[in-house]
mmCIF file of C-alpha atoms in Angstrom:
data_model
loop_
_atom_site.group_PDB
_atom_site.id
_atom_site.type_symbol
_atom_site.label_atom_id
_atom_site.label_comp_id
_atom_site.label_asym_id
_atom_site.label_seq_id
_atom_site.Cartn_x
_atom_site.Cartn_y
_atom_site.Cartn_z
ATOM 1 C CA MET A 149 -135.235 -40.584 23.294
ATOM 2 C CA PRO A 150 -135.586 -38.908 26.674
ATOM 3 C CA ASP A 151 -133.287 -36.068 27.545
ATOM 4 C CA VAL A 152 -131.049 -37.046 30.346
ATOM 5 C CA THR A 153 -129.113 -34.339 32.186
ATOM 6 C CA LYS A 154 -126.760 -34.623 35.107
ATOM 7 C CA THR A 155 -127.331 -32.304 37.970
ATOM 8 C CA ALA A 156 -125.282 -31.761 40.953
ATOM 9 C CA PRO A 157 -126.755 -33.246 44.097
ATOM 10 C CA ALA A 158 -128.545 -30.873 46.413
ATOM 11 C CA PRO A 159 -126.657 -29.969 49.543
ATOM 12 C CA LYS A 160 -127.785 -31.782 52.631
ATOM 13 C CA ALA A 161 -129.902 -29.765 55.004
ATOM 14 C CA SER A 162 -127.906 -29.355 58.142
ATOM 15 C CA GLY A 163 -127.048 -26.601 60.612
ATOM 16 C CA THR A 164 -123.511 -26.254 59.282
ATOM 17 C CA PRO A 165 -122.560 -25.231 55.745
ATOM 18 C CA ALA A 166 -120.816 -27.810 53.571
ATOM 19 C CA ALA A 167 -117.014 -27.566 53.841
ATOM 20 C CA GLU A 168 -115.403 -26.392 50.650
ATOM 21 C CA PRO A 169 -112.573 -28.588 49.273
ATOM 22 C CA VAL A 170 -109.154 -27.364 50.205
ATOM 23 C CA ALA A 171 -106.592 -27.282 47.361
ATOM 24 C CA VAL A 172 -103.503 -29.119 48.279
ATOM 25 C CA LYS A 173 -100.430 -28.017 46.360
ATOM 26 C CA ALA A 174 -98.155 -30.879 45.572
ATOM 27 C CA GLU A 175 -94.540 -30.230 46.518
ATOM 28 C CA LYS A 176 -92.198 -30.517 43.624
ATOM 29 C CA ALA A 177 -89.684 -33.339 44.036
ATOM 30 C CA ARG A 178 -86.063 -32.114 44.449
ATOM 31 C CA SER A 179 -83.121 -33.850 42.973
ATOM 32 C CA LEU A 180 -79.876 -34.482 44.843
ATOM 33 C CA TRP A 181 -78.368 -31.382 43.362
ATOM 34 C CA GLY A 182 -81.440 -29.351 44.245
ATOM 35 C CA ASP A 183 -81.201 -30.516 47.898
ATOM 36 C CA ALA A 184 -77.498 -29.825 47.869
ATOM 37 C CA TRP A 185 -77.891 -26.289 46.691
ATOM 38 C CA ARG A 186 -80.559 -25.598 49.281
ATOM 39 C CA ASP A 187 -78.211 -26.786 52.004
ATOM 40 C CA LEU A 188 -75.184 -24.825 50.573
ATOM 41 C CA ARG A 189 -77.072 -21.540 50.648
ATOM 42 C CA ARG A 190 -77.471 -22.010 54.444
ATOM 43 C CA ASN A 191 -73.891 -23.104 55.125
ATOM 44 C CA TRP A 192 -71.618 -20.268 56.278
ATOM 45 C CA TYR A 193 -68.616 -22.379 55.192
ATOM 46 C CA PHE A 194 -69.805 -22.244 51.623
ATOM 47 C CA ILE A 195 -70.745 -18.536 51.785
ATOM 48 C CA VAL A 196 -67.302 -17.469 53.218
ATOM 49 C CA SER A 197 -65.277 -19.701 50.980
ATOM 50 C CA SER A 198 -67.272 -18.607 47.850
ATOM 51 C CA VAL A 199 -66.686 -14.942 48.591
ATOM 52 C CA LEU A 200 -62.938 -15.536 49.121
ATOM 53 C CA ILE A 201 -62.682 -17.622 45.890
ATOM 54 C CA VAL A 202 -64.519 -14.963 43.847
ATOM 55 C CA ILE A 203 -62.179 -12.315 45.204
ATOM 56 C CA LEU A 204 -59.179 -14.497 44.330
ATOM 57 C CA LEU A 205 -60.491 -15.031 40.767
ATOM 58 C CA VAL A 206 -60.994 -11.252 40.267
ATOM 59 C CA ILE A 207 -57.362 -10.674 41.475
ATOM 60 C CA THR A 208 -56.150 -13.384 39.043
ATOM 61 C CA VAL A 209 -57.916 -11.921 36.075
ATOM 62 C CA PHE A 210 -57.578 -8.238 36.905
ATOM 63 C CA PRO A 211 -54.601 -7.693 39.198
ATOM 64 C CA GLY A 212 -54.267 -4.071 37.939
ATOM 65 C CA LEU A 213 -57.481 -3.231 39.758
ATOM 66 C CA PHE A 214 -55.727 -3.738 43.076
ATOM 67 C CA THR A 215 -52.350 -2.200 42.500
ATOM 68 C CA SER A 216 -50.712 0.089 39.906
ATOM 69 C CA ALA A 217 -47.174 -0.922 41.024
ATOM 70 C CA SER A 218 -44.979 -3.303 38.949
ATOM 71 C CA PRO A 219 -44.150 -6.523 40.780
ATOM 72 C CA THR A 220 -40.911 -7.006 38.863
ATOM 73 C CA SER A 221 -39.292 -3.479 38.841
ATOM 74 C CA GLY A 222 -37.616 -2.327 41.985
ATOM 75 C CA ASP A 223 -35.485 0.499 43.377
ATOM 76 C CA LEU A 224 -32.732 -0.242 45.815
ATOM 77 C CA VAL A 225 -33.575 2.951 47.581
ATOM 78 C CA HIS A 226 -36.560 1.115 48.974
ATOM 79 C CA HIS A 227 -34.418 -1.793 50.183
ATOM 80 C CA PHE A 228 -36.370 -3.461 53.053
ATOM 81 C CA LEU A 229 -38.147 -0.188 53.575
ATOM 82 C CA GLY A 230 -41.670 0.336 54.864
ATOM 83 C CA LYS A 231 -43.998 -1.064 57.459
ATOM 84 C CA PRO A 232 -47.694 -1.886 57.175
ATOM 85 C CA GLU A 233 -49.957 1.043 57.862
ATOM 86 C CA LEU A 234 -53.749 1.194 57.378
ATOM 87 C CA SER A 235 -53.521 4.660 55.851
ATOM 88 C CA LYS A 236 -51.444 3.203 53.081
ATOM 89 C CA ILE A 237 -53.835 0.393 51.998
ATOM 90 C CA GLY A 238 -53.515 -0.323 48.327
ATOM 91 C CA SER A 239 -50.366 1.730 47.835
ATOM 92 C CA PRO A 240 -47.101 0.033 46.682
ATOM 93 C CA GLU A 241 -45.425 0.712 50.097
ATOM 94 C CA TRP A 242 -48.379 -0.727 52.093
ATOM 95 C CA LEU A 243 -46.654 -4.080 52.922
ATOM 96 C CA GLY A 244 -43.065 -2.787 52.501
ATOM 97 C CA TYR A 245 -40.371 -3.692 49.973
ATOM 98 C CA ASP A 246 -38.157 -6.688 49.499
ATOM 99 C CA LEU A 247 -34.419 -7.099 49.075
ATOM 100 C CA GLN A 248 -34.452 -5.575 45.570
ATOM 101 C CA GLY A 249 -36.817 -2.780 46.452
ATOM 102 C CA ARG A 250 -39.882 -4.413 44.861
ATOM 103 C CA SER A 251 -43.332 -3.885 46.329
ATOM 104 C CA VAL A 252 -44.300 -6.819 48.458
ATOM 105 C CA TYR A 253 -47.948 -5.946 48.081
ATOM 106 C CA ALA A 254 -47.709 -5.901 44.268
ATOM 107 C CA ARG A 255 -45.907 -9.318 44.278
ATOM 108 C CA VAL A 256 -48.535 -10.806 46.587
ATOM 109 C CA ILE A 257 -51.293 -9.597 44.225
ATOM 110 C CA TYR A 258 -49.595 -10.763 40.991
ATOM 111 C CA GLY A 259 -48.517 -14.103 42.585
ATOM 112 C CA THR A 260 -52.150 -15.021 42.849
ATOM 113 C CA ARG A 261 -52.395 -15.596 39.136
ATOM 114 C CA ALA A 262 -49.780 -18.375 38.927
ATOM 115 C CA SER A 263 -51.090 -20.258 41.943
ATOM 116 C CA VAL A 264 -54.750 -20.176 40.911
ATOM 117 C CA ILE A 265 -53.969 -21.070 37.283
ATOM 118 C CA VAL A 266 -51.892 -24.096 38.423
ATOM 119 C CA GLY A 267 -54.568 -25.238 40.928
ATOM 120 C CA VAL A 268 -57.475 -24.931 38.435
ATOM 121 C CA CYS A 269 -55.689 -26.359 35.428
ATOM 122 C CA VAL A 270 -54.289 -29.400 37.335
ATOM 123 C CA THR A 271 -57.691 -30.067 38.927
ATOM 124 C CA ALA A 272 -59.396 -29.915 35.562
ATOM 125 C CA LEU A 273 -56.890 -32.285 33.902
ATOM 126 C CA VAL A 274 -56.873 -34.846 36.750
ATOM 127 C CA THR A 275 -60.711 -34.810 36.927
ATOM 128 C CA VAL A 276 -61.072 -35.488 33.170
ATOM 129 C CA PHE A 277 -58.363 -38.100 32.818
ATOM 130 C CA GLY A 278 -58.788 -39.851 36.227
ATOM 131 C CA GLY A 279 -62.578 -39.745 35.873
ATOM 132 C CA LEU A 280 -62.387 -41.410 32.469
ATOM 133 C CA VAL A 281 -59.996 -44.082 33.699
ATOM 134 C CA GLY A 282 -62.154 -44.801 36.762
ATOM 135 C CA MET A 283 -65.362 -44.860 34.747
ATOM 136 C CA LEU A 284 -64.110 -47.327 32.147
ATOM 137 C CA SER A 285 -62.568 -49.452 34.855
ATOM 138 C CA GLY A 286 -65.629 -49.690 37.022
ATOM 139 C CA TYR A 287 -68.107 -50.134 34.162
ATOM 140 C CA PHE A 288 -66.478 -52.809 32.059
ATOM 141 C CA GLY A 289 -64.853 -54.801 34.928
ATOM 142 C CA GLY A 290 -62.930 -58.045 34.075
ATOM 143 C CA TRP A 291 -59.596 -57.668 32.296
ATOM 144 C CA VAL A 292 -60.266 -53.926 31.601
ATOM 145 C CA ASP A 293 -60.590 -53.306 35.338
ATOM 146 C CA ALA A 294 -57.543 -55.341 36.116
ATOM 147 C CA LEU A 295 -55.441 -53.515 33.488
ATOM 148 C CA LEU A 296 -56.587 -49.964 34.443
ATOM 149 C CA SER A 297 -56.418 -50.634 38.175
ATOM 150 C CA GLY A 298 -52.925 -52.038 37.800
ATOM 151 C CA PHE A 299 -51.974 -48.928 35.782
ATOM 152 C CA THR A 300 -53.430 -46.706 38.439
ATOM 153 C CA ASN A 301 -51.660 -48.511 41.342
ATOM 154 C CA ILE A 302 -48.342 -48.093 39.598
ATOM 155 C CA PHE A 303 -48.739 -44.242 39.651
ATOM 156 C CA LEU A 304 -50.342 -44.437 43.154
ATOM 157 C CA GLY A 305 -47.146 -46.042 44.454
ATOM 158 C CA VAL A 306 -45.032 -43.042 43.425
ATOM 159 C CA PRO A 307 -44.832 -40.336 46.194
ATOM 160 C CA PHE A 308 -46.619 -37.252 44.813
ATOM 161 C CA LEU A 309 -44.159 -34.446 45.613
ATOM 162 C CA LEU A 310 -41.050 -36.658 45.038
ATOM 163 C CA GLY A 311 -42.399 -37.770 41.716
ATOM 164 C CA ALA A 312 -43.192 -34.146 40.693
ATOM 165 C CA MET A 313 -39.652 -33.131 41.663
ATOM 166 C CA VAL A 314 -38.183 -35.924 39.440
ATOM 167 C CA VAL A 315 -40.417 -34.934 36.511
ATOM 168 C CA LEU A 316 -39.556 -31.170 36.859
ATOM 169 C CA GLN A 317 -35.876 -31.988 36.862
ATOM 170 C CA ALA A 318 -36.193 -33.053 33.204
ATOM 171 C CA PHE A 319 -37.126 -29.558 32.183
ATOM 172 C CA THR A 320 -34.626 -26.733 32.022
ATOM 173 C CA GLU A 321 -37.348 -24.001 31.770
ATOM 174 C CA ARG A 322 -40.152 -24.547 34.320
ATOM 175 C CA THR A 323 -43.067 -22.444 33.349
ATOM 176 C CA VAL A 324 -46.614 -22.517 34.712
ATOM 177 C CA TRP A 325 -47.681 -25.146 32.167
ATOM 178 C CA VAL A 326 -44.680 -27.397 32.865
ATOM 179 C CA VAL A 327 -45.640 -27.353 36.631
ATOM 180 C CA VAL A 328 -49.257 -28.062 35.594
ATOM 181 C CA PHE A 329 -48.130 -31.164 33.591
ATOM 182 C CA ALA A 330 -45.853 -32.453 36.375
ATOM 183 C CA LEU A 331 -48.589 -32.277 39.019
ATOM 184 C CA ALA A 332 -51.373 -33.648 36.712
ATOM 185 C CA PHE A 333 -49.103 -36.490 35.566
ATOM 186 C CA LEU A 334 -49.113 -37.942 39.158
ATOM 187 C CA GLY A 335 -52.231 -36.402 40.682
ATOM 188 C CA TRP A 336 -55.092 -38.288 38.764
ATOM 189 C CA THR A 337 -55.034 -41.469 40.742
ATOM 190 C CA GLN A 338 -57.277 -40.461 43.633
ATOM 191 C CA ILE A 339 -59.997 -39.247 41.287
ATOM 192 C CA ALA A 340 -59.708 -42.504 39.321
ATOM 193 C CA ARG A 341 -60.317 -44.638 42.526
ATOM 194 C CA VAL A 342 -63.200 -42.542 43.611
ATOM 195 C CA MET A 343 -64.859 -42.704 40.204
ATOM 196 C CA ARG A 344 -64.314 -46.401 39.885
ATOM 197 C CA GLY A 345 -66.017 -47.089 43.208
ATOM 198 C CA ALA A 346 -68.970 -44.833 42.331
ATOM 199 C CA VAL A 347 -69.496 -46.476 38.905
ATOM 200 C CA ILE A 348 -69.353 -49.962 40.353
ATOM 201 C CA THR A 349 -72.242 -49.074 42.697
ATOM 202 C CA ILE A 350 -74.295 -47.181 40.157
ATOM 203 C CA LYS A 351 -74.106 -49.630 37.225
ATOM 204 C CA GLN A 352 -76.159 -52.051 39.284
ATOM 205 C CA ALA A 353 -79.065 -49.457 39.661
ATOM 206 C CA ASP A 354 -82.464 -50.264 38.140
ATOM 207 C CA TYR A 355 -82.458 -47.328 35.728
ATOM 208 C CA VAL A 356 -79.157 -48.451 34.189
ATOM 209 C CA GLN A 357 -80.441 -52.028 33.752
ATOM 210 C CA ALA A 358 -83.607 -50.599 32.162
ATOM 211 C CA ALA A 359 -81.598 -48.480 29.782
ATOM 212 C CA ARG A 360 -79.594 -51.453 28.846
ATOM 213 C CA ALA A 361 -82.684 -53.578 28.278
ATOM 214 C CA LEU A 362 -84.126 -50.922 26.027
ATOM 215 C CA GLY A 363 -81.100 -51.153 23.736
ATOM 216 C CA ALA A 364 -79.171 -48.073 24.856
ATOM 217 C CA GLY A 365 -75.555 -48.111 23.758
ATOM 218 C CA THR A 366 -72.482 -48.124 26.003
ATOM 219 C CA GLY A 367 -71.719 -44.458 25.313
ATOM 220 C CA ARG A 368 -75.310 -43.373 26.143
ATOM 221 C CA ILE A 369 -75.309 -45.410 29.361
ATOM 222 C CA LEU A 370 -71.933 -44.069 30.486
ATOM 223 C CA PHE A 371 -72.475 -40.378 29.766
ATOM 224 C CA ARG A 372 -76.217 -40.009 30.150
ATOM 225 C CA HIS A 373 -76.999 -42.282 33.104
ATOM 226 C CA ILE A 374 -73.876 -43.241 34.984
ATOM 227 C CA LEU A 375 -71.606 -40.170 34.788
ATOM 228 C CA PRO A 376 -74.131 -37.525 36.081
ATOM 229 C CA ASN A 377 -74.900 -39.789 39.064
ATOM 230 C CA ALA A 378 -71.252 -40.632 39.830
ATOM 231 C CA MET A 379 -69.986 -37.047 39.811
ATOM 232 C CA ALA A 380 -70.925 -36.029 43.380
ATOM 233 C CA PRO A 381 -67.997 -37.749 45.185
ATOM 234 C CA VAL A 382 -65.630 -36.751 42.363
ATOM 235 C CA ILE A 383 -66.579 -33.081 42.695
ATOM 236 C CA VAL A 384 -65.931 -33.195 46.451
ATOM 237 C CA VAL A 385 -62.463 -34.742 46.021
ATOM 238 C CA ALA A 386 -61.567 -32.408 43.184
ATOM 239 C CA THR A 387 -62.575 -29.264 45.184
ATOM 240 C CA ILE A 388 -60.471 -30.269 48.167
ATOM 241 C CA SER A 389 -57.600 -31.335 45.950
ATOM 242 C CA LEU A 390 -57.431 -27.898 44.247
ATOM 243 C CA GLY A 391 -56.117 -26.382 47.426
ATOM 244 C CA VAL A 392 -53.597 -29.244 47.749
ATOM 245 C CA TYR A 393 -52.310 -28.545 44.234
ATOM 246 C CA ILE A 394 -51.822 -24.865 45.006
ATOM 247 C CA SER A 395 -49.879 -25.667 48.187
ATOM 248 C CA ALA A 396 -47.781 -28.296 46.215
ATOM 249 C CA GLU A 397 -46.827 -25.691 43.600
ATOM 250 C CA ALA A 398 -45.771 -23.281 46.339
ATOM 251 C CA THR A 399 -43.744 -26.066 47.940
ATOM 252 C CA LEU A 400 -41.962 -26.958 44.675
ATOM 253 C CA SER A 401 -41.240 -23.291 44.020
ATOM 254 C CA TYR A 402 -39.908 -22.843 47.539
ATOM 255 C CA LEU A 403 -37.480 -25.748 46.958
ATOM 256 C CA GLY A 404 -36.378 -24.218 43.659
ATOM 257 C CA LEU A 405 -37.966 -27.038 41.588
ATOM 258 C CA GLY A 406 -41.213 -25.338 40.577
ATOM 259 C CA LEU A 407 -41.741 -21.973 39.063
ATOM 260 C CA ALA A 408 -38.762 -19.722 38.501
ATOM 261 C CA SER A 409 -38.170 -16.057 37.823
ATOM 262 C CA PRO A 410 -39.379 -14.022 36.039
ATOM 263 C CA THR A 411 -42.695 -15.855 36.914
ATOM 264 C CA ILE A 412 -44.153 -14.303 40.139
ATOM 265 C CA SER A 413 -45.106 -16.996 42.688
ATOM 266 C CA TRP A 414 -45.877 -17.011 46.381
ATOM 267 C CA GLY A 415 -43.504 -19.950 46.777
ATOM 268 C CA ILE A 416 -40.620 -18.032 45.248
ATOM 269 C CA ASP A 417 -41.259 -15.123 47.563
ATOM 270 C CA ILE A 418 -41.558 -17.338 50.582
ATOM 271 C CA SER A 419 -38.280 -18.903 49.670
ATOM 272 C CA GLY A 420 -36.601 -15.505 49.309
ATOM 273 C CA GLY A 421 -38.165 -14.286 52.574
ATOM 274 C CA ALA A 422 -36.945 -17.318 54.477
ATOM 275 C CA SER A 423 -33.334 -16.263 54.099
ATOM 276 C CA GLN A 424 -34.094 -12.735 55.309
ATOM 277 C CA ILE A 425 -36.406 -13.656 58.148
ATOM 278 C CA ARG A 426 -34.203 -12.059 60.847
ATOM 279 C CA VAL A 427 -34.082 -8.639 59.203
ATOM 280 C CA ALA A 428 -37.259 -8.459 57.156
ATOM 281 C CA GLN A 429 -40.084 -10.762 58.317
ATOM 282 C CA HIS A 430 -42.662 -9.156 56.184
ATOM 283 C CA ILE A 431 -41.201 -10.632 52.968
ATOM 284 C CA LEU A 432 -42.027 -14.152 54.292
ATOM 285 C CA LEU A 433 -45.161 -13.267 56.159
ATOM 286 C CA TYR A 434 -47.548 -11.791 53.635
ATOM 287 C CA PRO A 435 -47.163 -14.374 50.812
ATOM 288 C CA SER A 436 -47.467 -17.086 53.467
ATOM 289 C CA ILE A 437 -50.773 -15.521 54.703
ATOM 290 C CA MET A 438 -52.154 -15.157 51.167
ATOM 291 C CA LEU A 439 -51.266 -18.799 50.379
ATOM 292 C CA SER A 440 -52.859 -20.058 53.600
ATOM 293 C CA ILE A 441 -56.048 -18.120 52.933
ATOM 294 C CA THR A 442 -56.328 -19.488 49.366
ATOM 295 C CA VAL A 443 -55.745 -23.099 50.388
ATOM 296 C CA LEU A 444 -58.210 -22.764 53.334
ATOM 297 C CA ALA A 445 -60.911 -21.260 51.080
ATOM 298 C CA PHE A 446 -60.883 -24.255 48.717
ATOM 299 C CA ILE A 447 -60.707 -26.734 51.617
ATOM 300 C CA MET A 448 -63.753 -25.058 53.153
ATOM 301 C CA LEU A 449 -65.637 -25.146 49.869
ATOM 302 C CA GLY A 450 -64.897 -28.803 49.488
ATOM 303 C CA GLU A 451 -66.014 -29.493 53.009
ATOM 304 C CA ALA A 452 -69.270 -27.631 52.465
ATOM 305 C CA VAL A 453 -69.925 -29.459 49.216
ATOM 306 C CA ARG A 454 -69.192 -32.789 50.864
ATOM 307 C CA ASN A 455 -71.623 -32.124 53.649
ATOM 308 C CA ALA A 456 -74.317 -31.043 51.095
ATOM 309 C CA LEU A 457 -73.902 -34.106 48.832
ATOM 310 C CA ASP A 458 -73.782 -36.675 51.500
ATOM 311 C CA PRO A 459 -77.286 -37.521 52.778
ATOM 312 C CA LYS A 460 -75.734 -38.875 56.027
ATOM 313 C CA MET A 461 -74.382 -35.534 56.924
ATOM 314 C CA ARG A 462 -77.788 -33.712 56.860
#
């Protein structure tokens, strides 16, 4: 049997050398979250809001790093004493003292904890509960959708702040967790409606139909295929709502229906400062500024996330 070998063809004789093949590197396909993260890193809204939120979280967990003064003990010798001076930054007298001689700066720092805890916990609860209700309603449809949608509309018809006031009136001791319950009890409806709309759209997708045809169970389809793809609009709404819940807690505390002493809250200090606005404006001013910065930071973060996750905004 003859020996057959393959040889490379000889190069053609020409005046120019044969061009070498150029390796083309295939670009790795990016997911929706990969594109969103790339856009977020270039968005100054996201950068500024993230820095502010990180600072707020550090203050929440470690308030002692920012002041050594006690926010609850006061000395009447310091009654309404002190004016802001740059040379006193970080000291108890930096932002002055309130009616009872307590450091306004210390109370602003320690008041961050209650507001951030309320905002984060309420957002987590409404996202889990409202997301579950909306997902079941949108996926099963029929009588399940009618029942859950009617249940959602009942709560949606109750004014948020007014309903929270009524719920809080039932408690004699209004702690942080009582306020969290009252706000979460009525705040889940928007998340449920957003999730329901997203699931109704996604459940018609080809990959969901393929999973169902391959015999995937309801739980696997819901949590492995539908939920990850329906979370984008929910995350946007939840992020923006976090700032709304913080302002709602401050509003309730200002009206005397939210947190109460000895809990330290910006709303409580704003309420106390409003009655002394003619003689000591700083008691009202600095908690209000801190509250505004916090709410603005979460709203900016939500706006940046919305722009990054919405292809039409790019």
